[in-house]
Amino acid sequence: MDRKIADCSPTEIVLQVDFSENATILNQDEIQSAHWTHSQATLFTAHAWGADTNEGLVIVSDCLQHTKITVFTCMEEIFTHLKSKHSSVKKICVFSDGAASQFKQRFLFSNLHLWEQQHSIKLEWNFFATSHGKGAVDGIGGTVKRSVWRYVKAGQASVQNAKEYAAIASQRNPGITIKFVSEDAIMKKSEELTKHWEGVFHVPGTHNLHSVRPAGPNQISVAETSSGPFIDAQIREANMDVNYEQSPPEDLLTLAN
């Protein structure tokens, strides 16, 4: 990842993403009541590097399910933010860990071409080795949680839910972009994504993959190292059609349900 950041062109962004440990929602009176069961908030953390950006981002949600649907919704929010702020960006190289339930799996692979078309970018997704530390995104999550906890402990605010948590976190961390995405918004994606993911093939050797690029609506290019060699892998039948409710561009109509 460091090499990618160093070699980043003016039209590229390197993006690291991960789930932070859930934040516990406490008000001042509950700080000392650790034995109580408290509500929580999901923190999906990201850091973007580019020629004109060095930015931390956090998506806060009351949806505590860290699933492929949550990942899809959070990534859409992040891509939309980056493209609106950096309209000249043409390529985003994403880095994450290899968690199979969230990132390194066929459903995320099938999202890559869809995201490319929706956000007018080229994408590449890279996976760290299992032993790799979380780095910048781990620090972002910790910073946000500490800042809110200290503010509440000092009696400066009361936080009752994830939306209020996001508002206080944004107030206390002006250098980090913090957005709230509701559980309802994530669940609304479920039906359309279930249709989108129908017929997606398992990719042999997924566990060993290090880098994935979309190669059209029904194929991906995969490699065991970021430098290649890349080989094409089929992820859908070539004659399957898409049914996605957000009206993607015409060339997405060959995507599978």
PDB file of C-alpha atoms in Angstrom:
ATOM      1  CA  MET A   1       0.000   0.000   0.000  1.00  0.00           C
ATOM      2  CA  ASP A   2       2.839   2.414   0.789  1.00  0.00           C
ATOM      3  CA  ARG A   3       4.177   2.004  -2.749  1.00  0.00           C
ATOM      4  CA  LYS A   4       0.725   2.685  -4.200  1.00  0.00           C
ATOM      5  CA  ILE A   5       0.453   5.863  -2.132  1.00  0.00           C
ATOM      6  CA  ALA A   6       3.928   7.033  -3.181  1.00  0.00           C
ATOM      7  CA  ASP A   7       3.169   6.386  -6.862  1.00  0.00           C
ATOM      8  CA  CYS A   8      -0.337   7.889  -6.769  1.00  0.00           C
ATOM      9  CA  SER A   9      -1.074  10.085  -9.792  1.00  0.00           C
ATOM     10  CA  PRO A  10      -3.163  13.299  -9.558  1.00  0.00           C
ATOM     11  CA  THR A  11      -6.221  11.351 -10.746  1.00  0.00           C
ATOM     12  CA  GLU A  12      -5.857   8.423  -8.318  1.00  0.00           C
ATOM     13  CA  ILE A  13      -6.823   7.799  -4.701  1.00  0.00           C
ATOM     14  CA  VAL A  14      -5.603   5.004  -2.431  1.00  0.00           C
ATOM     15  CA  LEU A  15      -8.298   4.008   0.048  1.00  0.00           C
ATOM     16  CA  GLN A  16      -8.010   1.757   3.108  1.00  0.00           C
ATOM     17  CA  VAL A  17     -11.225   0.480   4.737  1.00  0.00           C
ATOM     18  CA  ASP A  18     -12.212  -1.684   7.695  1.00  0.00           C
ATOM     19  CA  PHE A  19     -14.770  -2.113  10.442  1.00  0.00           C
ATOM     20  CA  SER A  20     -13.653  -0.719  13.777  1.00  0.00           C
ATOM     21  CA  GLU A  21     -14.759  -2.394  16.980  1.00  0.00           C
ATOM     22  CA  ASN A  22     -18.315  -1.247  17.709  1.00  0.00           C
ATOM     23  CA  ALA A  23     -18.660   1.922  19.760  1.00  0.00           C
ATOM     24  CA  THR A  24     -20.582   1.674  23.038  1.00  0.00           C
ATOM     25  CA  ILE A  25     -23.192   4.384  23.521  1.00  0.00           C
ATOM     26  CA  LEU A  26     -23.137   5.840  27.045  1.00  0.00           C
ATOM     27  CA  ASN A  27     -24.446   8.954  28.736  1.00  0.00           C
ATOM     28  CA  GLN A  28     -22.674  10.529  31.717  1.00  0.00           C
ATOM     29  CA  ASP A  29     -24.725   8.680  34.338  1.00  0.00           C
ATOM     30  CA  GLU A  30     -23.878   5.332  32.751  1.00  0.00           C
ATOM     31  CA  ILE A  31     -20.117   5.787  32.516  1.00  0.00           C
ATOM     32  CA  GLN A  32     -19.547   4.014  35.830  1.00  0.00           C
ATOM     33  CA  SER A  33     -22.227   1.389  35.172  1.00  0.00           C
ATOM     34  CA  ALA A  34     -20.230  -1.041  33.108  1.00  0.00           C
ATOM     35  CA  HIS A  35     -22.424  -3.946  34.173  1.00  0.00           C
ATOM     36  CA  TRP A  36     -25.399  -2.555  32.252  1.00  0.00           C
ATOM     37  CA  THR A  37     -26.056  -3.695  28.702  1.00  0.00           C
ATOM     38  CA  HIS A  38     -25.570  -0.662  26.473  1.00  0.00           C
ATOM     39  CA  SER A  39     -26.529  -0.017  22.875  1.00  0.00           C
ATOM     40  CA  GLN A  40     -23.794   0.159  20.272  1.00  0.00           C
ATOM     41  CA  ALA A  41     -22.941   1.757  16.954  1.00  0.00           C
ATOM     42  CA  THR A  42     -21.075   0.340  13.988  1.00  0.00           C
ATOM     43  CA  LEU A  43     -18.038   2.323  12.821  1.00  0.00           C
ATOM     44  CA  PHE A  44     -16.910   1.644   9.250  1.00  0.00           C
ATOM     45  CA  THR A  45     -13.599   3.464   8.959  1.00  0.00           C
ATOM     46  CA  ALA A  46     -11.631   4.606   5.929  1.00  0.00           C
ATOM     47  CA  HIS A  47      -8.602   6.696   5.022  1.00  0.00           C
ATOM     48  CA  ALA A  48      -8.000   8.227   1.607  1.00  0.00           C
ATOM     49  CA  TRP A  49      -4.633   9.332   0.223  1.00  0.00           C
ATOM     50  CA  GLY A  50      -4.105  11.226  -3.009  1.00  0.00           C
ATOM     51  CA  ALA A  51      -2.308  14.133  -4.625  1.00  0.00           C
ATOM     52  CA  ASP A  52      -4.654  16.592  -2.904  1.00  0.00           C
ATOM     53  CA  THR A  53      -6.184  14.532  -0.109  1.00  0.00           C
ATOM     54  CA  ASN A  54      -5.175  12.881   3.149  1.00  0.00           C
ATOM     55  CA  GLU A  55      -8.548  12.311   4.724  1.00  0.00           C
ATOM     56  CA  GLY A  56     -10.132  10.094   7.352  1.00  0.00           C
ATOM     57  CA  LEU A  57     -13.740   8.983   6.986  1.00  0.00           C
ATOM     58  CA  VAL A  58     -16.130   7.153   9.302  1.00  0.00           C
ATOM     59  CA  ILE A  59     -19.584   5.791   8.523  1.00  0.00           C
ATOM     60  CA  VAL A  60     -21.609   5.434  11.737  1.00  0.00           C
ATOM     61  CA  SER A  61     -24.664   3.179  11.752  1.00  0.00           C
ATOM     62  CA  ASP A  62     -27.197   1.655  14.106  1.00  0.00           C
ATOM     63  CA  CYS A  63     -27.011  -1.504  11.974  1.00  0.00           C
ATOM     64  CA  LEU A  64     -24.762  -3.863  13.920  1.00  0.00           C
ATOM     65  CA  GLN A  65     -24.591  -6.521  11.208  1.00  0.00           C
ATOM     66  CA  HIS A  66     -21.170  -6.333   9.556  1.00  0.00           C
ATOM     67  CA  THR A  67     -22.312  -8.064   6.388  1.00  0.00           C
ATOM     68  CA  LYS A  68     -21.742  -7.730   2.658  1.00  0.00           C
ATOM     69  CA  ILE A  69     -24.841  -5.511   2.472  1.00  0.00           C
ATOM     70  CA  THR A  70     -23.426  -3.164   5.115  1.00  0.00           C
ATOM     71  CA  VAL A  71     -20.123  -3.062   3.239  1.00  0.00           C
ATOM     72  CA  PHE A  72     -21.887  -2.254  -0.041  1.00  0.00           C
ATOM     73  CA  THR A  73     -23.872   0.613   1.504  1.00  0.00           C
ATOM     74  CA  CYS A  74     -20.875   2.104   3.314  1.00  0.00           C
ATOM     75  CA  MET A  75     -18.686   1.881   0.217  1.00  0.00           C
ATOM     76  CA  GLU A  76     -21.349   3.637  -1.861  1.00  0.00           C
ATOM     77  CA  GLU A  77     -21.382   6.453   0.683  1.00  0.00           C
ATOM     78  CA  ILE A  78     -17.584   6.722   0.586  1.00  0.00           C
ATOM     79  CA  PHE A  79     -17.311   6.606  -3.214  1.00  0.00           C
ATOM     80  CA  THR A  80     -20.029   9.264  -3.536  1.00  0.00           C
ATOM     81  CA  HIS A  81     -18.218  11.520  -1.059  1.00  0.00           C
ATOM     82  CA  LEU A  82     -14.818  11.121  -2.727  1.00  0.00           C
ATOM     83  CA  LYS A  83     -16.152  11.756  -6.232  1.00  0.00           C
ATOM     84  CA  SER A  84     -18.111  14.829  -5.127  1.00  0.00           C
ATOM     85  CA  LYS A  85     -15.044  16.255  -3.386  1.00  0.00           C
ATOM     86  CA  HIS A  86     -12.478  15.164  -5.993  1.00  0.00           C
ATOM     87  CA  SER A  87     -14.248  15.230  -9.353  1.00  0.00           C
ATOM     88  CA  SER A  88     -11.021  14.646 -11.305  1.00  0.00           C
ATOM     89  CA  VAL A  89     -10.409  11.240  -9.702  1.00  0.00           C
ATOM     90  CA  LYS A  90     -10.446   8.428 -12.272  1.00  0.00           C
ATOM     91  CA  LYS A  91      -9.144   5.470 -10.254  1.00  0.00           C
ATOM     92  CA  ILE A  92      -9.443   4.279  -6.658  1.00  0.00           C
ATOM     93  CA  CYS A  93      -7.216   1.505  -5.291  1.00  0.00           C
ATOM     94  CA  VAL A  94      -8.889  -0.020  -2.240  1.00  0.00           C
ATOM     95  CA  PHE A  95      -7.100  -1.970   0.495  1.00  0.00           C
ATOM     96  CA  SER A  96      -8.772  -4.083   3.170  1.00  0.00           C
ATOM     97  CA  ASP A  97      -8.161  -7.193   5.203  1.00  0.00           C
ATOM     98  CA  GLY A  98      -9.240 -10.539   3.814  1.00  0.00           C
ATOM     99  CA  ALA A  99     -12.294 -11.180   6.003  1.00  0.00           C
ATOM    100  CA  ALA A 100     -14.383 -13.599   3.944  1.00  0.00           C
ATOM    101  CA  SER A 101     -17.722 -12.536   5.427  1.00  0.00           C
ATOM    102  CA  GLN A 102     -17.156  -8.879   4.550  1.00  0.00           C
ATOM    103  CA  PHE A 103     -14.574  -8.333   1.822  1.00  0.00           C
ATOM    104  CA  LYS A 104     -12.790 -11.264   0.199  1.00  0.00           C
ATOM    105  CA  GLN A 105     -15.717 -13.039  -1.426  1.00  0.00           C
ATOM    106  CA  ARG A 106     -17.551 -13.358  -4.732  1.00  0.00           C
ATOM    107  CA  PHE A 107     -20.297 -10.876  -3.868  1.00  0.00           C
ATOM    108  CA  LEU A 108     -17.866  -8.000  -3.384  1.00  0.00           C
ATOM    109  CA  PHE A 109     -16.069  -9.052  -6.569  1.00  0.00           C
ATOM    110  CA  SER A 110     -19.364  -8.725  -8.457  1.00  0.00           C
ATOM    111  CA  ASN A 111     -19.864  -5.208  -7.049  1.00  0.00           C
ATOM    112  CA  LEU A 112     -16.687  -3.801  -8.582  1.00  0.00           C
ATOM    113  CA  HIS A 113     -17.980  -3.308 -12.128  1.00  0.00           C
ATOM    114  CA  LEU A 114     -21.260  -1.924 -10.786  1.00  0.00           C
ATOM    115  CA  TRP A 115     -19.425   0.656  -8.671  1.00  0.00           C
ATOM    116  CA  GLU A 116     -17.224   1.579 -11.630  1.00  0.00           C
ATOM    117  CA  GLN A 117     -20.282   2.367 -13.720  1.00  0.00           C
ATOM    118  CA  GLN A 118     -22.186   4.183 -10.985  1.00  0.00           C
ATOM    119  CA  HIS A 119     -19.281   6.429  -9.960  1.00  0.00           C
ATOM    120  CA  SER A 120     -17.366   6.755 -13.268  1.00  0.00           C
ATOM    121  CA  ILE A 121     -14.128   5.390 -11.841  1.00  0.00           C
ATOM    122  CA  LYS A 122     -11.735   2.485 -12.317  1.00  0.00           C
ATOM    123  CA  LEU A 123     -11.387   0.222  -9.307  1.00  0.00           C
ATOM    124  CA  GLU A 124      -8.826  -2.179  -7.932  1.00  0.00           C
ATOM    125  CA  TRP A 125      -9.331  -4.039  -4.633  1.00  0.00           C
ATOM    126  CA  ASN A 126      -6.305  -5.355  -2.736  1.00  0.00           C
ATOM    127  CA  PHE A 127      -6.210  -7.586   0.329  1.00  0.00           C
ATOM    128  CA  PHE A 128      -3.615  -7.430   3.083  1.00  0.00           C
ATOM    129  CA  ALA A 129      -1.925 -10.542   4.376  1.00  0.00           C
ATOM    130  CA  THR A 130      -3.609 -11.919   7.505  1.00  0.00           C
ATOM    131  CA  SER A 131      -0.874 -10.613   9.809  1.00  0.00           C
ATOM    132  CA  HIS A 132      -0.973  -7.052   8.458  1.00  0.00           C
ATOM    133  CA  GLY A 133      -1.908  -4.363  10.978  1.00  0.00           C
ATOM    134  CA  LYS A 134      -4.860  -2.075  10.407  1.00  0.00           C
ATOM    135  CA  GLY A 135      -2.746   1.073  10.391  1.00  0.00           C
ATOM    136  CA  ALA A 136      -4.472   4.377   9.668  1.00  0.00           C
ATOM    137  CA  VAL A 137      -8.062   3.154   9.864  1.00  0.00           C
ATOM    138  CA  ASP A 138      -7.471   1.585  13.271  1.00  0.00           C
ATOM    139  CA  GLY A 139      -6.236   4.937  14.531  1.00  0.00           C
ATOM    140  CA  ILE A 140      -9.269   6.758  13.132  1.00  0.00           C
ATOM    141  CA  GLY A 141     -11.718   4.478  14.912  1.00  0.00           C
ATOM    142  CA  GLY A 142      -9.869   4.822  18.201  1.00  0.00           C
ATOM    143  CA  THR A 143      -9.675   8.606  17.900  1.00  0.00           C
ATOM    144  CA  VAL A 144     -13.399   8.948  17.293  1.00  0.00           C
ATOM    145  CA  LYS A 145     -14.384   6.653  20.163  1.00  0.00           C
ATOM    146  CA  ARG A 146     -12.052   8.362  22.652  1.00  0.00           C
ATOM    147  CA  SER A 147     -13.236  11.842  21.684  1.00  0.00           C
ATOM    148  CA  VAL A 148     -16.916  11.008  22.167  1.00  0.00           C
ATOM    149  CA  TRP A 149     -16.319   9.100  25.410  1.00  0.00           C
ATOM    150  CA  ARG A 150     -14.336  11.988  26.941  1.00  0.00           C
ATOM    151  CA  TYR A 151     -16.928  14.557  25.865  1.00  0.00           C
ATOM    152  CA  VAL A 152     -19.782  12.553  27.375  1.00  0.00           C
ATOM    153  CA  LYS A 153     -17.782  11.774  30.533  1.00  0.00           C
ATOM    154  CA  ALA A 154     -17.194  15.504  31.032  1.00  0.00           C
ATOM    155  CA  GLY A 155     -20.950  16.081  30.945  1.00  0.00           C
ATOM    156  CA  GLN A 156     -20.812  18.089  27.734  1.00  0.00           C
ATOM    157  CA  ALA A 157     -23.324  15.920  25.880  1.00  0.00           C
ATOM    158  CA  SER A 158     -25.727  13.031  26.228  1.00  0.00           C
ATOM    159  CA  VAL A 159     -25.731  10.370  23.524  1.00  0.00           C
ATOM    160  CA  GLN A 160     -28.779   8.124  23.260  1.00  0.00           C
ATOM    161  CA  ASN A 161     -28.395   6.493  19.849  1.00  0.00           C
ATOM    162  CA  ALA A 162     -26.084   6.013  16.878  1.00  0.00           C
ATOM    163  CA  LYS A 163     -27.345   9.093  15.026  1.00  0.00           C
ATOM    164  CA  GLU A 164     -26.569  11.315  18.021  1.00  0.00           C
ATOM    165  CA  TYR A 165     -23.223   9.541  18.359  1.00  0.00           C
ATOM    166  CA  ALA A 166     -22.371  10.458  14.752  1.00  0.00           C
ATOM    167  CA  ALA A 167     -23.330  14.094  15.330  1.00  0.00           C
ATOM    168  CA  ILE A 168     -21.125  14.418  18.434  1.00  0.00           C
ATOM    169  CA  ALA A 169     -18.288  12.530  16.739  1.00  0.00           C
ATOM    170  CA  SER A 170     -18.421  14.930  13.790  1.00  0.00           C
ATOM    171  CA  GLN A 171     -18.459  17.945  16.111  1.00  0.00           C
ATOM    172  CA  ARG A 172     -15.471  16.689  18.098  1.00  0.00           C
ATOM    173  CA  ASN A 173     -13.437  15.606  15.050  1.00  0.00           C
ATOM    174  CA  PRO A 174     -13.622  18.369  12.416  1.00  0.00           C
ATOM    175  CA  GLY A 175     -10.678  16.845  10.551  1.00  0.00           C
ATOM    176  CA  ILE A 176     -12.526  13.563   9.940  1.00  0.00           C
ATOM    177  CA  THR A 177     -15.521  13.215   7.629  1.00  0.00           C
ATOM    178  CA  ILE A 178     -18.230  11.431   9.631  1.00  0.00           C
ATOM    179  CA  LYS A 179     -21.567  10.370   8.165  1.00  0.00           C
ATOM    180  CA  PHE A 180     -24.554   8.492   9.569  1.00  0.00           C
ATOM    181  CA  VAL A 181     -26.262   5.688   7.640  1.00  0.00           C
ATOM    182  CA  SER A 182     -29.367   4.200   9.218  1.00  0.00           C
ATOM    183  CA  GLU A 183     -30.155   0.518   9.533  1.00  0.00           C
ATOM    184  CA  ASP A 184     -33.271   1.153   7.442  1.00  0.00           C
ATOM    185  CA  ALA A 185     -31.142   2.529   4.601  1.00  0.00           C
ATOM    186  CA  ILE A 186     -28.934  -0.558   4.713  1.00  0.00           C
ATOM    187  CA  MET A 187     -31.843  -2.987   4.880  1.00  0.00           C
ATOM    188  CA  LYS A 188     -33.508  -1.291   1.896  1.00  0.00           C
ATOM    189  CA  LYS A 189     -30.522  -2.430  -0.155  1.00  0.00           C
ATOM    190  CA  SER A 190     -31.086  -6.056   0.791  1.00  0.00           C
ATOM    191  CA  GLU A 191     -33.735  -7.004  -1.782  1.00  0.00           C
ATOM    192  CA  GLU A 192     -32.104  -5.306  -4.759  1.00  0.00           C
ATOM    193  CA  LEU A 193     -28.671  -6.669  -3.852  1.00  0.00           C
ATOM    194  CA  THR A 194     -30.023 -10.178  -3.387  1.00  0.00           C
ATOM    195  CA  LYS A 195     -31.273  -9.966  -6.972  1.00  0.00           C
ATOM    196  CA  HIS A 196     -27.980  -8.497  -8.141  1.00  0.00           C
ATOM    197  CA  TRP A 197     -26.007 -11.327  -6.524  1.00  0.00           C
ATOM    198  CA  GLU A 198     -28.083 -14.190  -7.922  1.00  0.00           C
ATOM    199  CA  GLY A 199     -25.993 -16.452 -10.130  1.00  0.00           C
ATOM    200  CA  VAL A 200     -22.607 -15.135  -8.974  1.00  0.00           C
ATOM    201  CA  PHE A 201     -19.979 -17.870  -9.256  1.00  0.00           C
ATOM    202  CA  HIS A 202     -17.535 -18.937  -6.578  1.00  0.00           C
ATOM    203  CA  VAL A 203     -13.997 -17.989  -7.648  1.00  0.00           C
ATOM    204  CA  PRO A 204     -11.573 -20.910  -7.151  1.00  0.00           C
ATOM    205  CA  GLY A 205      -8.550 -19.994  -5.042  1.00  0.00           C
ATOM    206  CA  THR A 206     -10.231 -16.937  -3.503  1.00  0.00           C
ATOM    207  CA  HIS A 207      -8.317 -17.475  -0.253  1.00  0.00           C
ATOM    208  CA  ASN A 208      -4.993 -16.929  -2.044  1.00  0.00           C
ATOM    209  CA  LEU A 209      -5.985 -13.824  -3.994  1.00  0.00           C
ATOM    210  CA  HIS A 210      -4.269 -10.538  -3.240  1.00  0.00           C
ATOM    211  CA  SER A 211      -5.698  -8.241  -5.916  1.00  0.00           C
ATOM    212  CA  VAL A 212      -8.946  -8.091  -7.911  1.00  0.00           C
ATOM    213  CA  ARG A 213     -10.006  -5.852 -10.787  1.00  0.00           C
ATOM    214  CA  PRO A 214     -13.273  -5.848 -12.729  1.00  0.00           C
ATOM    215  CA  ALA A 215     -12.876  -6.986 -16.343  1.00  0.00           C
ATOM    216  CA  GLY A 216     -16.342  -6.236 -17.650  1.00  0.00           C
ATOM    217  CA  PRO A 217     -19.795  -7.067 -16.302  1.00  0.00           C
ATOM    218  CA  ASN A 218     -19.259 -10.817 -16.016  1.00  0.00           C
ATOM    219  CA  GLN A 219     -15.525 -11.196 -15.394  1.00  0.00           C
ATOM    220  CA  ILE A 220     -12.816 -10.152 -12.980  1.00  0.00           C
ATOM    221  CA  SER A 221      -9.027 -10.205 -13.244  1.00  0.00           C
ATOM    222  CA  VAL A 222      -7.304 -11.725 -10.217  1.00  0.00           C
ATOM    223  CA  ALA A 223      -3.732 -12.081  -8.980  1.00  0.00           C
ATOM    224  CA  GLU A 224      -1.943 -13.535  -5.990  1.00  0.00           C
ATOM    225  CA  THR A 225       0.279 -10.428  -5.789  1.00  0.00           C
ATOM    226  CA  SER A 226      -0.538  -6.792  -6.532  1.00  0.00           C
ATOM    227  CA  SER A 227       1.976  -6.787  -9.389  1.00  0.00           C
ATOM    228  CA  GLY A 228       0.386  -9.789 -11.109  1.00  0.00           C
ATOM    229  CA  PRO A 229       0.277 -11.715 -13.257  1.00  0.00           C
ATOM    230  CA  PHE A 230      -3.481 -11.188 -13.539  1.00  0.00           C
ATOM    231  CA  ILE A 231      -5.749 -13.839 -15.000  1.00  0.00           C
ATOM    232  CA  ASP A 232      -9.418 -13.540 -15.921  1.00  0.00           C
ATOM    233  CA  ALA A 233     -12.088 -15.389 -13.938  1.00  0.00           C
ATOM    234  CA  GLN A 234     -15.751 -15.725 -14.867  1.00  0.00           C
ATOM    235  CA  ILE A 235     -18.192 -14.619 -12.152  1.00  0.00           C
ATOM    236  CA  ARG A 236     -21.470 -14.791 -14.113  1.00  0.00           C
ATOM    237  CA  GLU A 237     -22.999 -16.365 -17.178  1.00  0.00           C
ATOM    238  CA  ALA A 238     -22.322 -14.006 -20.064  1.00  0.00           C
ATOM    239  CA  ASN A 239     -25.992 -13.845 -21.120  1.00  0.00           C
ATOM    240  CA  MET A 240     -27.482 -12.969 -17.713  1.00  0.00           C
ATOM    241  CA  ASP A 241     -29.235  -9.631 -17.186  1.00  0.00           C
ATOM    242  CA  VAL A 242     -29.152  -7.128 -14.343  1.00  0.00           C
ATOM    243  CA  ASN A 243     -32.120  -5.960 -12.289  1.00  0.00           C
ATOM    244  CA  TYR A 244     -30.874  -3.155 -10.088  1.00  0.00           C
ATOM    245  CA  GLU A 245     -33.265  -0.517  -8.824  1.00  0.00           C
ATOM    246  CA  GLN A 246     -30.939   2.490  -9.045  1.00  0.00           C
ATOM    247  CA  SER A 247     -31.121   2.651 -12.861  1.00  0.00           C
ATOM    248  CA  PRO A 248     -27.482   1.973 -13.762  1.00  0.00           C
ATOM    249  CA  PRO A 249     -26.083   2.939 -17.169  1.00  0.00           C
ATOM    250  CA  GLU A 250     -27.122   0.970 -20.249  1.00  0.00           C
ATOM    251  CA  ASP A 251     -23.918  -1.063 -20.435  1.00  0.00           C
ATOM    252  CA  LEU A 252     -24.746  -2.528 -17.026  1.00  0.00           C
ATOM    253  CA  LEU A 253     -27.792  -4.256 -18.469  1.00  0.00           C
ATOM    254  CA  THR A 254     -25.721  -7.357 -19.184  1.00  0.00           C
ATOM    255  CA  LEU A 255     -25.062  -7.855 -15.477  1.00  0.00           C
ATOM    256  CA  ALA A 256     -26.711 -10.778 -13.773  1.00  0.00           C
ATOM    257  CA  ASN A 257     -29.595 -10.625 -11.362  1.00  0.00           C
TER     258      ASN A 257
END
